[in-house]
Structures are given as C-alpha cells and as structure tokens.
JSON list of C-alpha atoms and ligand atoms in Angstrom, two decimals:
[
{"chain": "A", "resi": 27, "resn": "MET", "atom": "CA", "xyz": [-204.12, 106.79, 188.47]},
{"chain": "A", "resi": 28, "resn": "LYS", "atom": "CA", "xyz": [-202.59, 105.28, 185.51]},
{"chain": "A", "resi": 29, "resn": "ARG", "atom": "CA", "xyz": [-205.52, 107.19, 183.42]},
{"chain": "A", "resi": 30, "resn": "LEU", "atom": "CA", "xyz": [-204.70, 110.16, 185.34]},
{"chain": "A", "resi": 31, "resn": "PHE", "atom": "CA", "xyz": [-200.79, 109.94, 184.52]},
{"chain": "A", "resi": 32, "resn": "GLU", "atom": "CA", "xyz": [-201.65, 109.40, 180.58]},
{"chain": "A", "resi": 33, "resn": "SER", "atom": "CA", "xyz": [-203.84, 112.60, 180.51]},
{"chain": "A", "resi": 34, "resn": "ALA", "atom": "CA", "xyz": [-201.14, 114.55, 182.34]},
{"chain": "A", "resi": 35, "resn": "VAL", "atom": "CA", "xyz": [-198.20, 113.34, 179.86]},
{"chain": "A", "resi": 36, "resn": "ILE", "atom": "CA", "xyz": [-200.84, 114.04, 176.92]},
{"chain": "A", "resi": 37, "resn": "LEU", "atom": "CA", "xyz": [-201.47, 117.85, 178.28]},
{"chain": "A", "resi": 38, "resn": "LEU", "atom": "CA", "xyz": [-198.00, 118.20, 178.58]},
{"chain": "A", "resi": 39, "resn": "LEU", "atom": "CA", "xyz": [-197.14, 117.26, 175.28]},
{"chain": "A", "resi": 40, "resn": "ILE", "atom": "CA", "xyz": [-199.90, 119.83, 173.87]},
{"chain": "A", "resi": 41, "resn": "ALA", "atom": "CA", "xyz": [-198.81, 122.48, 176.33]},
{"chain": "A", "resi": 42, "resn": "THR", "atom": "CA", "xyz": [-195.01, 122.31, 175.62]},
{"chain": "A", "resi": 43, "resn": "PRO", "atom": "CA", "xyz": [-194.17, 124.04, 172.54]},
{"chain": "A", "resi": 44, "resn": "VAL", "atom": "CA", "xyz": [-190.19, 122.72, 172.84]},
{"chain": "A", "resi": 45, "resn": "LEU", "atom": "CA", "xyz": [-190.12, 118.70, 173.25]},
{"chain": "A", "resi": 46, "resn": "ALA", "atom": "CA", "xyz": [-187.28, 116.82, 174.51]},
{"chain": "A", "resi": 47, "resn": "GLN", "atom": "CA", "xyz": [-187.17, 114.07, 171.74]},
{"chain": "A", "resi": 48, "resn": "PRO", "atom": "CA", "xyz": [-186.06, 110.36, 172.54]},
{"chain": "A", "resi": 49, "resn": "SER", "atom": "CA", "xyz": [-182.57, 111.45, 170.96]},
{"chain": "A", "resi": 50, "resn": "GLY", "atom": "CA", "xyz": [-181.87, 114.01, 173.74]},
{"chain": "A", "resi": 51, "resn": "LEU", "atom": "CA", "xyz": [-181.85, 117.03, 170.92]},
{"chain": "A", "resi": 52, "resn": "VAL", "atom": "CA", "xyz": [-183.53, 119.96, 171.78]},
{"chain": "A", "resi": 53, "resn": "VAL", "atom": "CA", "xyz": [-184.01, 122.28, 169.16]},
{"chain": "A", "resi": 54, "resn": "THR", "atom": "CA", "xyz": [-185.36, 126.06, 169.75]},
{"chain": "A", "resi": 55, "resn": "ASP", "atom": "CA", "xyz": [-185.71, 129.48, 168.10]},
{"chain": "A", "resi": 56, "resn": "GLY", "atom": "CA", "xyz": [-186.03, 128.02, 164.75]},
{"chain": "A", "resi": 57, "resn": "TRP", "atom": "CA", "xyz": [-186.71, 130.40, 161.84]},
{"chain": "A", "resi": 58, "resn": "PHE", "atom": "CA", "xyz": [-186.26, 130.95, 158.13]},
{"chain": "A", "resi": 59, "resn": "ARG", "atom": "CA", "xyz": [-185.19, 134.32, 156.44]},
{"chain": "A", "resi": 60, "resn": "SER", "atom": "CA", "xyz": [-187.28, 134.26, 153.60]},
{"chain": "A", "resi": 61, "resn": "LEU", "atom": "CA", "xyz": [-185.99, 136.76, 150.67]},
{"chain": "A", "resi": 62, "resn": "PRO", "atom": "CA", "xyz": [-187.65, 137.79, 147.45]},
{"chain": "A", "resi": 63, "resn": "GLY", "atom": "CA", "xyz": [-188.20, 135.84, 144.66]},
{"chain": "A", "resi": 64, "resn": "LYS", "atom": "CA", "xyz": [-186.61, 132.29, 144.65]},
{"chain": "A", "resi": 65, "resn": "LEU", "atom": "CA", "xyz": [-183.35, 133.42, 146.44]},
{"chain": "A", "resi": 66, "resn": "PRO", "atom": "CA", "xyz": [-182.68, 130.35, 149.01]},
{"chain": "A", "resi": 67, "resn": "ALA", "atom": "CA", "xyz": [-183.86, 130.99, 152.58]},
{"chain": "A", "resi": 68, "resn": "GLY", "atom": "CA", "xyz": [-181.46, 130.50, 155.33]},
{"chain": "A", "resi": 69, "resn": "GLY", "atom": "CA", "xyz": [-182.61, 128.49, 158.28]},
{"chain": "A", "resi": 70, "resn": "TYR", "atom": "CA", "xyz": [-181.44, 129.24, 161.93]},
{"chain": "A", "resi": 71, "resn": "PHE", "atom": "CA", "xyz": [-181.85, 127.75, 165.44]},
{"chain": "A", "resi": 72, "resn": "ASN", "atom": "CA", "xyz": [-180.39, 126.60, 168.58]},
{"chain": "A", "resi": 73, "resn": "ALA", "atom": "CA", "xyz": [-179.56, 122.70, 168.94]},
{"chain": "A", "resi": 74, "resn": "ARG", "atom": "CA", "xyz": [-179.42, 121.49, 172.64]},
{"chain": "A", "resi": 75, "resn": "SER", "atom": "CA", "xyz": [-177.95, 118.19, 173.55]},
{"chain": "A", "resi": 76, "resn": "ASN", "atom": "CA", "xyz": [-179.34, 116.59, 176.70]},
{"chain": "A", "resi": 77, "resn": "SER", "atom": "CA", "xyz": [-177.26, 113.44, 175.72]},
{"chain": "A", "resi": 78, "resn": "GLY", "atom": "CA", "xyz": [-174.07, 112.13, 177.22]},
{"chain": "A", "resi": 79, "resn": "ALA", "atom": "CA", "xyz": [-172.96, 111.35, 173.53]},
{"chain": "A", "resi": 80, "resn": "PRO", "atom": "CA", "xyz": [-172.42, 113.50, 170.58]},
{"chain": "A", "resi": 81, "resn": "ILE", "atom": "CA", "xyz": [-175.55, 114.12, 168.38]},
{"chain": "A", "resi": 82, "resn": "VAL", "atom": "CA", "xyz": [-174.92, 114.26, 164.72]},
{"chain": "A", "resi": 83, "resn": "ILE", "atom": "CA", "xyz": [-177.32, 116.13, 162.37]},
{"chain": "A", "resi": 84, "resn": "THR", "atom": "CA", "xyz": [-177.08, 114.46, 158.85]},
{"chain": "A", "resi": 85, "resn": "GLY", "atom": "CA", "xyz": [-179.74, 116.16, 157.08]},
{"chain": "A", "resi": 86, "resn": "ALA", "atom": "CA", "xyz": [-183.07, 118.15, 156.90]},
{"chain": "A", "resi": 87, "resn": "GLU", "atom": "CA", "xyz": [-186.58, 118.38, 155.10]},
{"chain": "A", "resi": 88, "resn": "ALA", "atom": "CA", "xyz": [-189.28, 120.97, 155.14]},
{"chain": "A", "resi": 89, "resn": "PRO", "atom": "CA", "xyz": [-192.38, 121.33, 153.00]},
{"chain": "A", "resi": 90, "resn": "GLY", "atom": "CA", "xyz": [-191.46, 124.86, 151.94]},
{"chain": "A", "resi": 91, "resn": "CYS", "atom": "CA", "xyz": [-188.19, 123.72, 150.47]},
{"chain": "A", "resi": 92, "resn": "ALA", "atom": "CA", "xyz": [-187.39, 121.72, 147.41]},
{"chain": "A", "resi": 93, "resn": "SER", "atom": "CA", "xyz": [-184.47, 120.69, 149.23]},
{"chain": "A", "resi": 94, "resn": "LEU", "atom": "CA", "xyz": [-182.87, 121.75, 152.52]},
{"chain": "A", "resi": 95, "resn": "MET", "atom": "CA", "xyz": [-178.96, 121.50, 153.02]},
{"chain": "A", "resi": 96, "resn": "LEU", "atom": "CA", "xyz": [-176.52, 121.73, 155.48]},
{"chain": "A", "resi": 97, "resn": "HIS", "atom": "CA", "xyz": [-174.39, 124.86, 155.07]},
{"chain": "A", "resi": 98, "resn": "ARG", "atom": "CA", "xyz": [-171.34, 126.66, 156.99]},
{"chain": "A", "resi": 99, "resn": "SER", "atom": "CA", "xyz": [-170.48, 130.12, 156.21]},
{"chain": "A", "resi": 100, "resn": "SER", "atom": "CA", "xyz": [-167.02, 131.04, 156.90]},
{"chain": "A", "resi": 101, "resn": "ASP", "atom": "CA", "xyz": [-164.60, 134.09, 155.88]},
{"chain": "A", "resi": 102, "resn": "LYS", "atom": "CA", "xyz": [-161.58, 133.29, 153.56]},
{"chain": "A", "resi": 103, "resn": "GLY", "atom": "CA", "xyz": [-159.25, 136.04, 152.81]},
{"chain": "A", "resi": 104, "resn": "GLY", "atom": "CA", "xyz": [-162.17, 138.71, 153.44]},
{"chain": "A", "resi": 105, "resn": "MET", "atom": "CA", "xyz": [-164.42, 136.95, 151.32]},
{"chain": "A", "resi": 106, "resn": "SER", "atom": "CA", "xyz": [-167.62, 135.49, 152.66]},
{"chain": "A", "resi": 107, "resn": "HIS", "atom": "CA", "xyz": [-168.05, 132.05, 151.38]},
{"chain": "A", "resi": 108, "resn": "MET", "atom": "CA", "xyz": [-170.16, 128.95, 152.10]},
{"chain": "A", "resi": 109, "resn": "GLU", "atom": "CA", "xyz": [-170.02, 125.34, 151.62]},
{"chain": "A", "resi": 110, "resn": "MET", "atom": "CA", "xyz": [-172.15, 122.10, 152.04]},
{"chain": "A", "resi": 111, "resn": "VAL", "atom": "CA", "xyz": [-171.26, 120.10, 154.99]},
{"chain": "A", "resi": 112, "resn": "ASP", "atom": "CA", "xyz": [-172.50, 116.54, 155.15]},
{"chain": "A", "resi": 113, "resn": "LYS", "atom": "CA", "xyz": [-173.00, 116.68, 159.07]},
{"chain": "A", "resi": 114, "resn": "VAL", "atom": "CA", "xyz": [-173.08, 118.71, 162.25]},
{"chain": "A", "resi": 115, "resn": "THR", "atom": "CA", "xyz": [-172.26, 117.47, 165.60]},
{"chain": "A", "resi": 116, "resn": "VAL", "atom": "CA", "xyz": [-173.92, 118.81, 168.79]},
{"chain": "A", "resi": 117, "resn": "PRO", "atom": "CA", "xyz": [-171.18, 117.90, 171.43]},
{"chain": "A", "resi": 118, "resn": "PRO", "atom": "CA", "xyz": [-172.83, 116.16, 174.74]},
{"chain": "A", "resi": 119, "resn": "GLY", "atom": "CA", "xyz": [-174.46, 118.37, 176.77]},
{"chain": "A", "resi": 120, "resn": "GLY", "atom": "CA", "xyz": [-173.81, 121.35, 174.84]},
{"chain": "A", "resi": 121, "resn": "THR", "atom": "CA", "xyz": [-175.50, 123.88, 172.44]},
{"chain": "A", "resi": 122, "resn": "LEU", "atom": "CA", "xyz": [-174.62, 124.45, 168.84]},
{"chain": "A", "resi": 123, "resn": "SER", "atom": "CA", "xyz": [-175.99, 127.62, 167.33]},
{"chain": "A", "resi": 124, "resn": "PHE", "atom": "CA", "xyz": [-177.11, 127.82, 163.47]},
{"chain": "A", "resi": 125, "resn": "ALA", "atom": "CA", "xyz": [-176.74, 131.33, 163.04]},
{"chain": "A", "resi": 126, "resn": "PRO", "atom": "CA", "xyz": [-175.93, 134.06, 160.41]},
{"chain": "A", "resi": 127, "resn": "GLY", "atom": "CA", "xyz": [-172.47, 133.68, 159.46]},
{"chain": "A", "resi": 128, "resn": "GLY", "atom": "CA", "xyz": [-171.94, 130.09, 160.72]},
{"chain": "A", "resi": 129, "resn": "TYR", "atom": "CA", "xyz": [-173.68, 126.76, 160.28]},
{"chain": "A", "resi": 130, "resn": "HIS", "atom": "CA", "xyz": [-177.21, 127.25, 158.65]},
{"chain": "A", "resi": 131, "resn": "LEU", "atom": "CA", "xyz": [-179.90, 125.34, 156.82]},
{"chain": "A", "resi": 132, "resn": "MET", "atom": "CA", "xyz": [-180.12, 126.40, 153.30]},
{"chain": "A", "resi": 133, "resn": "CYS", "atom": "CA", "xyz": [-183.63, 126.24, 151.79]},
{"chain": "A", "resi": 134, "resn": "MET", "atom": "CA", "xyz": [-183.54, 125.82, 147.97]},
{"chain": "A", "resi": 135, "resn": "ASN", "atom": "CA", "xyz": [-186.16, 126.91, 145.61]},
{"chain": "A", "resi": 136, "resn": "PRO", "atom": "CA", "xyz": [-188.46, 128.03, 148.73]},
{"chain": "A", "resi": 137, "resn": "SER", "atom": "CA", "xyz": [-191.86, 128.66, 149.01]},
{"chain": "A", "resi": 138, "resn": "LEU", "atom": "CA", "xyz": [-192.31, 129.94, 152.41]},
{"chain": "A", "resi": 139, "resn": "LYS", "atom": "CA", "xyz": [-194.80, 132.74, 153.46]},
{"chain": "A", "resi": 140, "resn": "ILE", "atom": "CA", "xyz": [-193.62, 135.37, 155.89]},
{"chain": "A", "resi": 141, "resn": "GLY", "atom": "CA", "xyz": [-195.66, 135.27, 158.87]},
{"chain": "A", "resi": 142, "resn": "THR", "atom": "CA", "xyz": [-196.31, 131.46, 158.60]},
{"chain": "A", "resi": 143, "resn": "ARG", "atom": "CA", "xyz": [-194.68, 128.67, 160.64]},
{"chain": "A", "resi": 144, "resn": "VAL", "atom": "CA", "xyz": [-193.17, 125.45, 159.07]},
{"chain": "A", "resi": 145, "resn": "PRO", "atom": "CA", "xyz": [-192.23, 122.01, 160.28]},
{"chain": "A", "resi": 146, "resn": "VAL", "atom": "CA", "xyz": [-188.43, 121.06, 159.75]},
{"chain": "A", "resi": 147, "resn": "ASP", "atom": "CA", "xyz": [-187.30, 117.63, 159.99]},
{"chain": "A", "resi": 148, "resn": "LEU", "atom": "CA", "xyz": [-183.65, 117.33, 161.24]},
{"chain": "A", "resi": 149, "resn": "HIS", "atom": "CA", "xyz": [-182.16, 113.55, 160.31]},
{"chain": "A", "resi": 150, "resn": "LEU", "atom": "CA", "xyz": [-179.75, 112.14, 163.06]},
{"chain": "A", "resi": 151, "resn": "ALA", "atom": "CA", "xyz": [-177.03, 109.69, 162.47]},
{"chain": "A", "resi": 152, "resn": "ASP", "atom": "CA", "xyz": [-178.63, 106.96, 164.56]},
{"chain": "A", "resi": 153, "resn": "GLY", "atom": "CA", "xyz": [-181.76, 107.08, 162.30]},
{"chain": "A", "resi": 154, "resn": "SER", "atom": "CA", "xyz": [-184.23, 109.14, 164.13]},
{"chain": "A", "resi": 155, "resn": "LYS", "atom": "CA", "xyz": [-185.42, 112.60, 163.32]},
{"chain": "A", "resi": 156, "resn": "VAL", "atom": "CA", "xyz": [-186.18, 115.71, 165.52]},
{"chain": "A", "resi": 157, "resn": "VAL", "atom": "CA", "xyz": [-189.40, 117.61, 164.11]},
{"chain": "A", "resi": 158, "resn": "ALA", "atom": "CA", "xyz": [-189.18, 121.26, 165.04]},
{"chain": "A", "resi": 159, "resn": "ALA", "atom": "CA", "xyz": [-191.46, 124.59, 164.21]},
{"chain": "A", "resi": 160, "resn": "PHE", "atom": "CA", "xyz": [-189.35, 127.13, 162.30]},
{"chain": "A", "resi": 161, "resn": "ASP", "atom": "CA", "xyz": [-191.07, 130.79, 162.09]},
{"chain": "A", "resi": 162, "resn": "VAL", "atom": "CA", "xyz": [-190.80, 132.54, 158.49]},
{"chain": "A", "resi": 163, "resn": "ARG", "atom": "CA", "xyz": [-189.56, 136.13, 158.91]},
{"chain": "A", "resi": 164, "resn": "GLY", "atom": "CA", "xyz": [-188.44, 138.38, 156.23]},
{"chain": "A", "resi": 165, "resn": "ALA", "atom": "CA", "xyz": [-185.25, 139.61, 154.94]},
{"chain": "A", "resi": 166, "resn": "THR", "atom": "CA", "xyz": [-184.34, 141.70, 158.33]},
{"chain": "A", "resi": 167, "resn": "GLY", "atom": "CA", "xyz": [-185.06, 138.86, 160.55]},
{"chain": "A", "resi": 168, "resn": "LYS", "atom": "CA", "xyz": [-188.46, 140.25, 162.02]},
{"chain": "B", "resi": 6, "resn": "CU", "atom": "CU1", "xyz": [-176.02, 128.66, 152.92]}
]
C-alpha cells in the first residue's frame, strides 16, 4: 500500500507541470522576452500564494542570465521608467502578476534561445526557493 502511494506521488510529480512548493508559492505562465543582441530580457509570470502568510520574493537566478534582477516599471510624468526592487510581496491567498509595465524580472547579459525553456529559481525571504520553467519567446511575446 505504501509502495503504491509512493508511485502515485512520483507519477503526480512527473505529470504535473506546475508544482505547489512547500512555501505555498505557485508560479505559472513564466516567459522571457528575448530581444536582439545583448539587450536585457524581461521575465514575466504569475505568482499565486496558497499560504496564509505573505510570501516575499527576494531574488532570482537563471542559467541564461548573468544576473536576474527584480524590477518595477512605472510611469512618471508620462515617462516610462524602471527601478530595481529588493523584494516583492505576494499577499496571502492572492496572485501577483509580473507583467509588462509592472513588476518583472530583468535578465542581464542574456544568452537565451527563443523556443527553449529555462529553469528560473525564485529566492524567498524564508530561505527557500521555488523553481519554475520559463518559455523563451521573441520580441512580440510569441
Ligand atoms: Cu527592467
């Protein structure tokens, strides 16, 4: 019986593309916008919290990025502007979208190949990390 349970769990782990991590953070729809040359690539995803407490993302890394920063875009006096943030908080039971024009990841000095998938590690304030696969797309987001 225990065996059977274990195989079922393993099957589930293999078959489920989105894994609820122990932290309670579920990452879906991850993708990078790859631009020509060595222009930084924006990274976008949805972060959903299954936790009763806030989940704080403090950093990120990925193999195709020399560094991967947390950024936020905003409009100041009609000028689009972005700044680095040191953390992003996902509210208890809520969803935070990292999307063009708002929070995003910024992949510096990228070596990303369009059509591939790369693993992204998100570092959380509690010391744990969540790994999610990001699709690498072109400039139009397709
Ligand atoms: Cu940015």
